[in-house]
């Protein structure tokens, strides 16, 4: 079976892990600091904080800006449910806003319709590496006291056409280093911000709201345990050492799919702008069920786009969500990943070219 994702921990990552254990760098310490510094330089951010997951990064972002019951947080209809859950668990009312017809991203033109006096934050999501309207929203709503948080968990190393890395135009940006990401630490995430006050608060919030767990004598905020162990950061450093190779390989896979499948009846592609790194290759299928069956019959996995958030009964939905519904009905992710064998990609292409997909 060709799996939809392949990301392998190689000898360098395993050696880094072993060295961290041998040097007794188990919990947060010098290895995490090195990993944070390297990512900070890549993102060109003022401040970064390593945390336990992308979901933790989102939760800490909301905690840092003081989200509480009664506040409203706007999220796009198409994103992983973690984006909404992080705010829900803090008691916020999560308001689902539509995505664009042409790109599976928050529709900037309708955001104003979802703003109320209770709106505390707007979350943009760089779905599958595509850059959302973060910068435009920040320019528009900062003076109104609304924070812009960017969920860039699927967009590490994507950038806009001006070279700005995904998320950096937001007040706070969130990244994931889970196993299904280009750079993995198995579990892990990161928060980036250019606001020193937010950075300082997040560092405290991630350790139960205390400046020092060792001293344990000052309780500043209600926090939680969102620490990022050195042993996992050690894996991440090994992954960063292969970053250029991983990015090049994923771009090669995406290019192969686009070049070989563009003329296939029943399959098309969404636009992707210069600088937007393909986390996975997504295709639009006129008959998604048939495409998935053809692939499965040939031992090839595929992944559908997740259910739009307006389907979640505990979120606030209002308006027209037809664009997301159409995306859900037709979008499919093909096998990929930074360590996916090119022979597997060639097989997927052959299968799709050899069958009637209408």
PDB file of N, CA and C in Angstrom, residues 230-320:
ATOM      1  N   UNK A 230      13.733  18.512  25.214  1.00  0.00           N
ATOM      2  CA  UNK A 230      14.970  18.542  24.438  1.00  0.00           C
ATOM      3  C   UNK A 230      15.095  17.325  23.523  1.00  0.00           C
ATOM      4  N   UNK A 231      14.686  16.167  24.004  1.00  0.00           N
ATOM      5  CA  UNK A 231      14.868  14.944  23.208  1.00  0.00           C
ATOM      6  C   UNK A 231      14.099  15.016  21.886  1.00  0.00           C
ATOM      7  N   UNK A 232      12.943  15.697  21.895  1.00  0.00           N
ATOM      8  CA  UNK A 232      12.190  15.866  20.653  1.00  0.00           C
ATOM      9  C   UNK A 232      12.776  16.986  19.804  1.00  0.00           C
ATOM     10  N   UNK A 233      13.238  18.040  20.463  1.00  0.00           N
ATOM     11  CA  UNK A 233      13.900  19.118  19.726  1.00  0.00           C
ATOM     12  C   UNK A 233      15.143  18.597  19.009  1.00  0.00           C
ATOM     13  N   UNK A 234      15.801  17.608  19.598  1.00  0.00           N
ATOM     14  CA  UNK A 234      16.989  17.020  18.978  1.00  0.00           C
ATOM     15  C   UNK A 234      16.635  16.385  17.633  1.00  0.00           C
ATOM     16  N   UNK A 235      15.482  15.736  17.567  1.00  0.00           N
ATOM     17  CA  UNK A 235      15.013  15.172  16.298  1.00  0.00           C
ATOM     18  C   UNK A 235      14.783  16.295  15.296  1.00  0.00           C
ATOM     19  N   UNK A 236      14.181  17.380  15.769  1.00  0.00           N
ATOM     20  CA  UNK A 236      13.899  18.517  14.898  1.00  0.00           C
ATOM     21  C   UNK A 236      15.158  19.131  14.304  1.00  0.00           C
ATOM     22  N   UNK A 237      16.230  19.173  15.084  1.00  0.00           N
ATOM     23  CA  UNK A 237      17.487  19.726  14.572  1.00  0.00           C
ATOM     24  C   UNK A 237      18.002  18.870  13.423  1.00  0.00           C
ATOM     25  N   UNK A 238      17.889  17.561  13.561  1.00  0.00           N
ATOM     26  CA  UNK A 238      18.287  16.680  12.472  1.00  0.00           C
ATOM     27  C   UNK A 238      17.439  16.894  11.235  1.00  0.00           C
ATOM     28  N   UNK A 239      16.144  17.133  11.447  1.00  0.00           N
ATOM     29  CA  UNK A 239      15.254  17.410  10.324  1.00  0.00           C
ATOM     30  C   UNK A 239      15.613  18.730   9.642  1.00  0.00           C
ATOM     31  N   UNK A 240      15.950  19.741  10.434  1.00  0.00           N
ATOM     32  CA  UNK A 240      16.340  21.024   9.859  1.00  0.00           C
ATOM     33  C   UNK A 240      17.621  20.912   9.036  1.00  0.00           C
ATOM     34  N   UNK A 241      18.495  19.995   9.432  1.00  0.00           N
ATOM     35  CA  UNK A 241      19.720  19.778   8.666  1.00  0.00           C
ATOM     36  C   UNK A 241      19.414  19.269   7.257  1.00  0.00           C
ATOM     37  N   UNK A 242      18.248  18.649   7.093  1.00  0.00           N
ATOM     38  CA  UNK A 242      17.843  18.128   5.772  1.00  0.00           C
ATOM     39  C   UNK A 242      16.754  18.981   5.125  1.00  0.00           C
ATOM     40  N   UNK A 243      16.541  20.192   5.655  1.00  0.00           N
ATOM     41  CA  UNK A 243      15.399  20.995   5.239  1.00  0.00           C
ATOM     42  C   UNK A 243      15.383  21.280   3.739  1.00  0.00           C
ATOM     43  N   UNK A 244      16.488  21.727   3.187  1.00  0.00           N
ATOM     44  CA  UNK A 244      16.515  22.059   1.763  1.00  0.00           C
ATOM     45  C   UNK A 244      16.175  20.843   0.911  1.00  0.00           C
ATOM     46  N   UNK A 245      16.722  19.701   1.281  1.00  0.00           N
ATOM     47  CA  UNK A 245      16.470  18.471   0.540  1.00  0.00           C
ATOM     48  C   UNK A 245      14.987  18.072   0.629  1.00  0.00           C
ATOM     49  N   UNK A 246      14.405  18.229   1.808  1.00  0.00           N
ATOM     50  CA  UNK A 246      13.005  17.868   2.006  1.00  0.00           C
ATOM     51  C   UNK A 246      12.084  18.780   1.194  1.00  0.00           C
ATOM     52  N   UNK A 247      12.373  20.070   1.224  1.00  0.00           N
ATOM     53  CA  UNK A 247      11.558  21.018   0.466  1.00  0.00           C
ATOM     54  C   UNK A 247      11.657  20.750  -1.038  1.00  0.00           C
ATOM     55  N   UNK A 248      12.864  20.508  -1.499  1.00  0.00           N
ATOM     56  CA  UNK A 248      13.074  20.236  -2.925  1.00  0.00           C
ATOM     57  C   UNK A 248      12.317  18.989  -3.363  1.00  0.00           C
ATOM     58  N   UNK A 249      12.343  17.960  -2.518  1.00  0.00           N
ATOM     59  CA  UNK A 249      11.667  16.703  -2.856  1.00  0.00           C
ATOM     60  C   UNK A 249      10.154  16.889  -2.927  1.00  0.00           C
ATOM     61  N   UNK A 250       9.586  17.617  -1.957  1.00  0.00           N
ATOM     62  CA  UNK A 250       8.138  17.842  -1.951  1.00  0.00           C
ATOM     63  C   UNK A 250       7.703  18.692  -3.139  1.00  0.00           C
ATOM     64  N   UNK A 251       8.531  19.658  -3.511  1.00  0.00           N
ATOM     65  CA  UNK A 251       8.219  20.473  -4.694  1.00  0.00           C
ATOM     66  C   UNK A 251       8.305  19.642  -5.969  1.00  0.00           C
ATOM     67  N   UNK A 252       9.256  18.722  -6.012  1.00  0.00           N
ATOM     68  CA  UNK A 252       9.385  17.834  -7.178  1.00  0.00           C
ATOM     69  C   UNK A 252       8.141  16.962  -7.330  1.00  0.00           C
ATOM     70  N   UNK A 253       7.649  16.435  -6.214  1.00  0.00           N
ATOM     71  CA  UNK A 253       6.444  15.607  -6.252  1.00  0.00           C
ATOM     72  C   UNK A 253       5.264  16.407  -6.763  1.00  0.00           C
ATOM     73  N   UNK A 254       5.093  17.607  -6.224  1.00  0.00           N
ATOM     74  CA  UNK A 254       3.978  18.458  -6.643  1.00  0.00           C
ATOM     75  C   UNK A 254       4.069  18.791  -8.130  1.00  0.00           C
ATOM     76  N   UNK A 255       5.272  19.069  -8.600  1.00  0.00           N
ATOM     77  CA  UNK A 255       5.473  19.396 -10.018  1.00  0.00           C
ATOM     78  C   UNK A 255       5.148  18.202 -10.904  1.00  0.00           C
ATOM     79  N   UNK A 256       5.567  17.010 -10.486  1.00  0.00           N
ATOM     80  CA  UNK A 256       5.267  15.802 -11.270  1.00  0.00           C
ATOM     81  C   UNK A 256       3.767  15.604 -11.416  1.00  0.00           C
ATOM     82  N   UNK A 257       3.062  15.717 -10.318  1.00  0.00           N
ATOM     83  CA  UNK A 257       1.601  15.554 -10.371  1.00  0.00           C
ATOM     84  C   UNK A 257       0.973  16.576 -11.317  1.00  0.00           C
ATOM     85  N   UNK A 258       1.362  17.818 -11.169  1.00  0.00           N
ATOM     86  CA  UNK A 258       0.752  18.876 -11.984  1.00  0.00           C
ATOM     87  C   UNK A 258       1.061  18.704 -13.469  1.00  0.00           C
ATOM     88  N   UNK A 259       2.294  18.361 -13.773  1.00  0.00           N
ATOM     89  CA  UNK A 259       2.662  18.216 -15.180  1.00  0.00           C
ATOM     90  C   UNK A 259       2.007  16.995 -15.819  1.00  0.00           C
ATOM     91  N   UNK A 260       1.928  15.899 -15.084  1.00  0.00           N
ATOM     92  CA  UNK A 260       1.434  14.647 -15.660  1.00  0.00           C
ATOM     93  C   UNK A 260      -0.090  14.524 -15.644  1.00  0.00           C
ATOM     94  N   UNK A 261      -0.741  15.195 -14.699  1.00  0.00           N
ATOM     95  CA  UNK A 261      -2.191  15.009 -14.551  1.00  0.00           C
ATOM     96  C   UNK A 261      -3.018  16.183 -15.063  1.00  0.00           C
ATOM     97  N   UNK A 262      -2.377  17.245 -15.477  1.00  0.00           N
ATOM     98  CA  UNK A 262      -3.124  18.446 -15.871  1.00  0.00           C
ATOM     99  C   UNK A 262      -4.074  18.207 -17.044  1.00  0.00           C
ATOM    100  N   UNK A 263      -3.742  17.260 -17.895  1.00  0.00           N
ATOM    101  CA  UNK A 263      -4.610  17.010 -19.045  1.00  0.00           C
ATOM    102  C   UNK A 263      -5.618  15.894 -18.837  1.00  0.00           C
ATOM    103  N   UNK A 264      -5.679  15.358 -17.629  1.00  0.00           N
ATOM    104  CA  UNK A 264      -6.595  14.240 -17.361  1.00  0.00           C
ATOM    105  C   UNK A 264      -8.007  14.758 -17.139  1.00  0.00           C
ATOM    106  N   UNK A 265      -8.949  14.224 -17.897  1.00  0.00           N
ATOM    107  CA  UNK A 265     -10.339  14.644 -17.743  1.00  0.00           C
ATOM    108  C   UNK A 265     -10.869  14.197 -16.384  1.00  0.00           C
ATOM    109  N   UNK A 266     -11.495  15.127 -15.696  1.00  0.00           N
ATOM    110  CA  UNK A 266     -12.048  14.818 -14.371  1.00  0.00           C
ATOM    111  C   UNK A 266     -11.167  15.255 -13.228  1.00  0.00           C
ATOM    112  N   UNK A 267      -9.933  15.747 -13.535  1.00  0.00           N
ATOM    113  CA  UNK A 267      -9.003  16.220 -12.506  1.00  0.00           C
ATOM    114  C   UNK A 267      -8.523  17.614 -12.870  1.00  0.00           C
ATOM    115  N   UNK A 268      -8.479  18.502 -11.872  1.00  0.00           N
ATOM    116  CA  UNK A 268      -7.919  19.835 -12.069  1.00  0.00           C
ATOM    117  C   UNK A 268      -7.196  20.247 -10.793  1.00  0.00           C
ATOM    118  N   UNK A 269      -6.547  21.397 -10.860  1.00  0.00           N
ATOM    119  CA  UNK A 269      -5.736  21.871  -9.736  1.00  0.00           C
ATOM    120  C   UNK A 269      -6.141  23.275  -9.325  1.00  0.00           C
ATOM    121  N   UNK A 270      -6.042  23.558  -8.035  1.00  0.00           N
ATOM    122  CA  UNK A 270      -6.216  24.913  -7.534  1.00  0.00           C
ATOM    123  C   UNK A 270      -4.929  25.694  -7.751  1.00  0.00           C
ATOM    124  N   UNK A 271      -5.063  26.996  -7.889  1.00  0.00           N
ATOM    125  CA  UNK A 271      -3.888  27.836  -8.074  1.00  0.00           C
ATOM    126  C   UNK A 271      -2.984  27.778  -6.845  1.00  0.00           C
ATOM    127  N   UNK A 272      -1.699  27.913  -7.087  1.00  0.00           N
ATOM    128  CA  UNK A 272      -0.712  28.020  -6.017  1.00  0.00           C
ATOM    129  C   UNK A 272       0.271  29.101  -6.436  1.00  0.00           C
ATOM    130  N   UNK A 273       0.445  30.115  -5.592  1.00  0.00           N
ATOM    131  CA  UNK A 273       1.285  31.247  -5.954  1.00  0.00           C
ATOM    132  C   UNK A 273       2.755  30.989  -5.629  1.00  0.00           C
ATOM    133  N   UNK A 274       3.607  31.778  -6.248  1.00  0.00           N
ATOM    134  CA  UNK A 274       5.050  31.663  -6.016  1.00  0.00           C
ATOM    135  C   UNK A 274       5.344  31.807  -4.516  1.00  0.00           C
ATOM    136  N   UNK A 275       6.135  30.891  -3.995  1.00  0.00           N
ATOM    137  CA  UNK A 275       6.511  30.934  -2.583  1.00  0.00           C
ATOM    138  C   UNK A 275       5.653  30.063  -1.687  1.00  0.00           C
ATOM    139  N   UNK A 276       4.486  29.641  -2.174  1.00  0.00           N
ATOM    140  CA  UNK A 276       3.593  28.810  -1.360  1.00  0.00           C
ATOM    141  C   UNK A 276       4.037  27.354  -1.454  1.00  0.00           C
ATOM    142  N   UNK A 277       4.629  26.859  -0.376  1.00  0.00           N
ATOM    143  CA  UNK A 277       5.180  25.504  -0.383  1.00  0.00           C
ATOM    144  C   UNK A 277       4.060  24.469  -0.264  1.00  0.00           C
ATOM    145  N   UNK A 278       4.075  23.447  -1.124  1.00  0.00           N
ATOM    146  CA  UNK A 278       3.009  22.430  -1.087  1.00  0.00           C
ATOM    147  C   UNK A 278       3.221  21.429   0.039  1.00  0.00           C
ATOM    148  N   UNK A 279       2.436  21.548   1.087  1.00  0.00           N
ATOM    149  CA  UNK A 279       2.465  20.540   2.154  1.00  0.00           C
ATOM    150  C   UNK A 279       2.062  19.190   1.573  1.00  0.00           C
ATOM    151  N   UNK A 280       0.968  19.163   0.826  1.00  0.00           N
ATOM    152  CA  UNK A 280       0.563  17.985   0.064  1.00  0.00           C
ATOM    153  C   UNK A 280       0.007  18.474  -1.272  1.00  0.00           C
ATOM    154  N   UNK A 281      -0.073  17.580  -2.245  1.00  0.00           N
ATOM    155  CA  UNK A 281      -0.683  17.943  -3.525  1.00  0.00           C
ATOM    156  C   UNK A 281      -2.175  17.682  -3.447  1.00  0.00           C
ATOM    157  N   UNK A 282      -2.961  18.755  -3.610  1.00  0.00           N
ATOM    158  CA  UNK A 282      -4.416  18.598  -3.612  1.00  0.00           C
ATOM    159  C   UNK A 282      -4.931  18.703  -5.044  1.00  0.00           C
ATOM    160  N   UNK A 283      -5.894  17.871  -5.358  1.00  0.00           N
ATOM    161  CA  UNK A 283      -6.515  17.902  -6.675  1.00  0.00           C
ATOM    162  C   UNK A 283      -8.020  18.097  -6.515  1.00  0.00           C
ATOM    163  N   UNK A 284      -8.639  18.611  -7.561  1.00  0.00           N
ATOM    164  CA  UNK A 284     -10.086  18.753  -7.598  1.00  0.00           C
ATOM    165  C   UNK A 284     -10.631  17.663  -8.524  1.00  0.00           C
ATOM    166  N   UNK A 285     -11.525  16.846  -7.996  1.00  0.00           N
ATOM    167  CA  UNK A 285     -12.068  15.704  -8.741  1.00  0.00           C
ATOM    168  C   UNK A 285     -13.535  15.942  -9.073  1.00  0.00           C
ATOM    169  N   UNK A 286     -13.889  15.740 -10.317  1.00  0.00           N
ATOM    170  CA  UNK A 286     -15.302  15.821 -10.688  1.00  0.00           C
ATOM    171  C   UNK A 286     -16.083  14.656 -10.092  1.00  0.00           C
ATOM    172  N   UNK A 287     -15.404  13.534  -9.865  1.00  0.00           N
ATOM    173  CA  UNK A 287     -16.030  12.367  -9.244  1.00  0.00           C
ATOM    174  C   UNK A 287     -15.048  11.820  -8.203  1.00  0.00           C
ATOM    175  N   UNK A 288     -15.049  12.422  -7.035  1.00  0.00           N
ATOM    176  CA  UNK A 288     -14.070  12.077  -6.004  1.00  0.00           C
ATOM    177  C   UNK A 288     -14.193  10.622  -5.559  1.00  0.00           C
ATOM    178  N   UNK A 289     -15.417  10.139  -5.416  1.00  0.00           N
ATOM    179  CA  UNK A 289     -15.619   8.761  -4.962  1.00  0.00           C
ATOM    180  C   UNK A 289     -14.969   7.773  -5.922  1.00  0.00           C
ATOM    181  N   UNK A 290     -15.101   8.039  -7.217  1.00  0.00           N
ATOM    182  CA  UNK A 290     -14.524   7.122  -8.204  1.00  0.00           C
ATOM    183  C   UNK A 290     -13.007   7.190  -8.181  1.00  0.00           C
ATOM    184  N   UNK A 291     -12.458   8.395  -8.074  1.00  0.00           N
ATOM    185  CA  UNK A 291     -11.006   8.542  -8.017  1.00  0.00           C
ATOM    186  C   UNK A 291     -10.447   7.799  -6.810  1.00  0.00           C
ATOM    187  N   UNK A 292     -11.090   7.928  -5.669  1.00  0.00           N
ATOM    188  CA  UNK A 292     -10.626   7.240  -4.462  1.00  0.00           C
ATOM    189  C   UNK A 292     -10.711   5.731  -4.618  1.00  0.00           C
ATOM    190  N   UNK A 293     -11.761   5.248  -5.257  1.00  0.00           N
ATOM    191  CA  UNK A 293     -11.907   3.797  -5.464  1.00  0.00           C
ATOM    192  C   UNK A 293     -10.837   3.274  -6.409  1.00  0.00           C
ATOM    193  N   UNK A 294     -10.587   4.001  -7.485  1.00  0.00           N
ATOM    194  CA  UNK A 294      -9.544   3.585  -8.425  1.00  0.00           C
ATOM    195  C   UNK A 294      -8.198   3.502  -7.712  1.00  0.00           C
ATOM    196  N   UNK A 295      -7.886   4.501  -6.905  1.00  0.00           N
ATOM    197  CA  UNK A 295      -6.630   4.491  -6.166  1.00  0.00           C
ATOM    198  C   UNK A 295      -6.591   3.340  -5.166  1.00  0.00           C
ATOM    199  N   UNK A 296      -7.648   3.169  -4.394  1.00  0.00           N
ATOM    200  CA  UNK A 296      -7.686   2.106  -3.382  1.00  0.00           C
ATOM    201  C   UNK A 296      -7.563   0.728  -4.012  1.00  0.00           C
ATOM    202  N   UNK A 297      -8.209   0.531  -5.167  1.00  0.00           N
ATOM    203  CA  UNK A 297      -8.136  -0.758  -5.865  1.00  0.00           C
ATOM    204  C   UNK A 297      -6.719  -1.065  -6.323  1.00  0.00           C
ATOM    205  N   UNK A 298      -5.892  -0.026  -6.398  1.00  0.00           N
ATOM    206  CA  UNK A 298      -4.493  -0.213  -6.800  1.00  0.00           C
ATOM    207  C   UNK A 298      -3.530   0.002  -5.639  1.00  0.00           C
ATOM    208  N   UNK A 299      -4.047  -0.176  -4.426  1.00  0.00           N
ATOM    209  CA  UNK A 299      -3.249  -0.071  -3.200  1.00  0.00           C
ATOM    210  C   UNK A 299      -2.592   1.291  -3.018  1.00  0.00           C
ATOM    211  N   UNK A 300      -3.356   2.323  -3.313  1.00  0.00           N
ATOM    212  CA  UNK A 300      -2.889   3.689  -3.126  1.00  0.00           C
ATOM    213  C   UNK A 300      -3.834   4.410  -2.162  1.00  0.00           C
ATOM    214  N   UNK A 301      -3.275   4.972  -1.086  1.00  0.00           N
ATOM    215  CA  UNK A 301      -4.079   5.737  -0.137  1.00  0.00           C
ATOM    216  C   UNK A 301      -4.307   7.150  -0.659  1.00  0.00           C
ATOM    217  N   UNK A 302      -5.409   7.739  -0.256  1.00  0.00           N
ATOM    218  CA  UNK A 302      -5.680   9.150  -0.539  1.00  0.00           C
ATOM    219  C   UNK A 302      -6.383   9.732   0.681  1.00  0.00           C
ATOM    220  N   UNK A 303      -6.416  11.035   0.743  1.00  0.00           N
ATOM    221  CA  UNK A 303      -7.002  11.679   1.928  1.00  0.00           C
ATOM    222  C   UNK A 303      -7.981  12.756   1.494  1.00  0.00           C
ATOM    223  N   UNK A 304      -9.208  12.725   2.006  1.00  0.00           N
ATOM    224  CA  UNK A 304     -10.168  13.780   1.653  1.00  0.00           C
ATOM    225  C   UNK A 304      -9.940  15.029   2.478  1.00  0.00           C
ATOM    226  N   UNK A 305     -10.433  16.130   1.989  1.00  0.00           N
ATOM    227  CA  UNK A 305     -10.450  17.365   2.769  1.00  0.00           C
ATOM    228  C   UNK A 305     -11.383  17.162   3.959  1.00  0.00           C
ATOM    229  N   UNK A 306     -11.020  17.681   5.113  1.00  0.00           N
ATOM    230  CA  UNK A 306     -11.847  17.512   6.300  1.00  0.00           C
ATOM    231  C   UNK A 306     -13.191  18.221   6.209  1.00  0.00           C
ATOM    232  N   UNK A 307     -14.103  17.804   7.052  1.00  0.00           N
ATOM    233  CA  UNK A 307     -15.436  18.398   7.091  1.00  0.00           C
ATOM    234  C   UNK A 307     -15.336  19.894   7.411  1.00  0.00           C
ATOM    235  N   UNK A 308     -16.049  20.749   6.679  1.00  0.00           N
ATOM    236  CA  UNK A 308     -16.053  22.181   7.003  1.00  0.00           C
ATOM    237  C   UNK A 308     -16.537  22.419   8.434  1.00  0.00           C
ATOM    238  N   UNK A 309     -16.046  23.464   9.052  1.00  0.00           N
ATOM    239  CA  UNK A 309     -16.375  23.718  10.453  1.00  0.00           C
ATOM    240  C   UNK A 309     -17.826  24.104  10.667  1.00  0.00           C
ATOM    241  N   UNK A 310     -18.510  24.593   9.627  1.00  0.00           N
ATOM    242  CA  UNK A 310     -19.919  24.959   9.853  1.00  0.00           C
ATOM    243  C   UNK A 310     -20.780  23.732  10.150  1.00  0.00           C
ATOM    244  N   UNK A 311     -20.196  22.533   9.983  1.00  0.00           N
ATOM    245  CA  UNK A 311     -20.916  21.299  10.313  1.00  0.00           C
ATOM    246  C   UNK A 311     -20.808  20.954  11.804  1.00  0.00           C
ATOM    247  N   UNK A 312     -19.923  21.620  12.527  1.00  0.00           N
ATOM    248  CA  UNK A 312     -19.767  21.349  13.961  1.00  0.00           C
ATOM    249  C   UNK A 312     -20.880  22.053  14.730  1.00  0.00           C
ATOM    250  N   UNK A 313     -21.684  21.294  15.449  1.00  0.00           N
ATOM    251  CA  UNK A 313     -22.885  21.846  16.102  1.00  0.00           C
ATOM    252  C   UNK A 313     -22.556  22.836  17.207  1.00  0.00           C
ATOM    253  N   UNK A 314     -21.331  22.778  17.745  1.00  0.00           N
ATOM    254  CA  UNK A 314     -21.001  23.644  18.885  1.00  0.00           C
ATOM    255  C   UNK A 314     -20.343  24.960  18.459  1.00  0.00           C
ATOM    256  N   UNK A 315     -20.222  25.184  17.153  1.00  0.00           N
ATOM    257  CA  UNK A 315     -19.692  26.456  16.664  1.00  0.00           C
ATOM    258  C   UNK A 315     -20.830  27.319  16.128  1.00  0.00           C
ATOM    259  N   UNK A 316     -20.599  28.622  16.036  1.00  0.00           N
ATOM    260  CA  UNK A 316     -21.629  29.550  15.555  1.00  0.00           C
ATOM    261  C   UNK A 316     -21.488  29.732  14.042  1.00  0.00           C
ATOM    262  N   UNK A 317     -22.512  29.335  13.315  1.00  0.00           N
ATOM    263  CA  UNK A 317     -22.489  29.431  11.857  1.00  0.00           C
ATOM    264  C   UNK A 317     -23.613  30.332  11.374  1.00  0.00           C
ATOM    265  N   UNK A 318     -23.299  31.171  10.410  1.00  0.00           N
ATOM    266  CA  UNK A 318     -24.311  32.022   9.804  1.00  0.00           C
ATOM    267  C   UNK A 318     -23.809  32.434   8.429  1.00  0.00           C
ATOM    268  N   UNK A 319     -24.678  32.405   7.459  1.00  0.00           N
ATOM    269  CA  UNK A 319     -24.267  32.831   6.127  1.00  0.00           C
ATOM    270  C   UNK A 319     -24.191  31.692   5.135  1.00  0.00           C
ATOM    271  N   UNK A 320     -23.470  31.941   4.057  1.00  0.00           N
ATOM    272  CA  UNK A 320     -23.392  31.009   2.942  1.00  0.00           C
ATOM    273  C   UNK A 320     -22.041  30.294   2.964  1.00  0.00           C
TER     274      UNK A 320
END
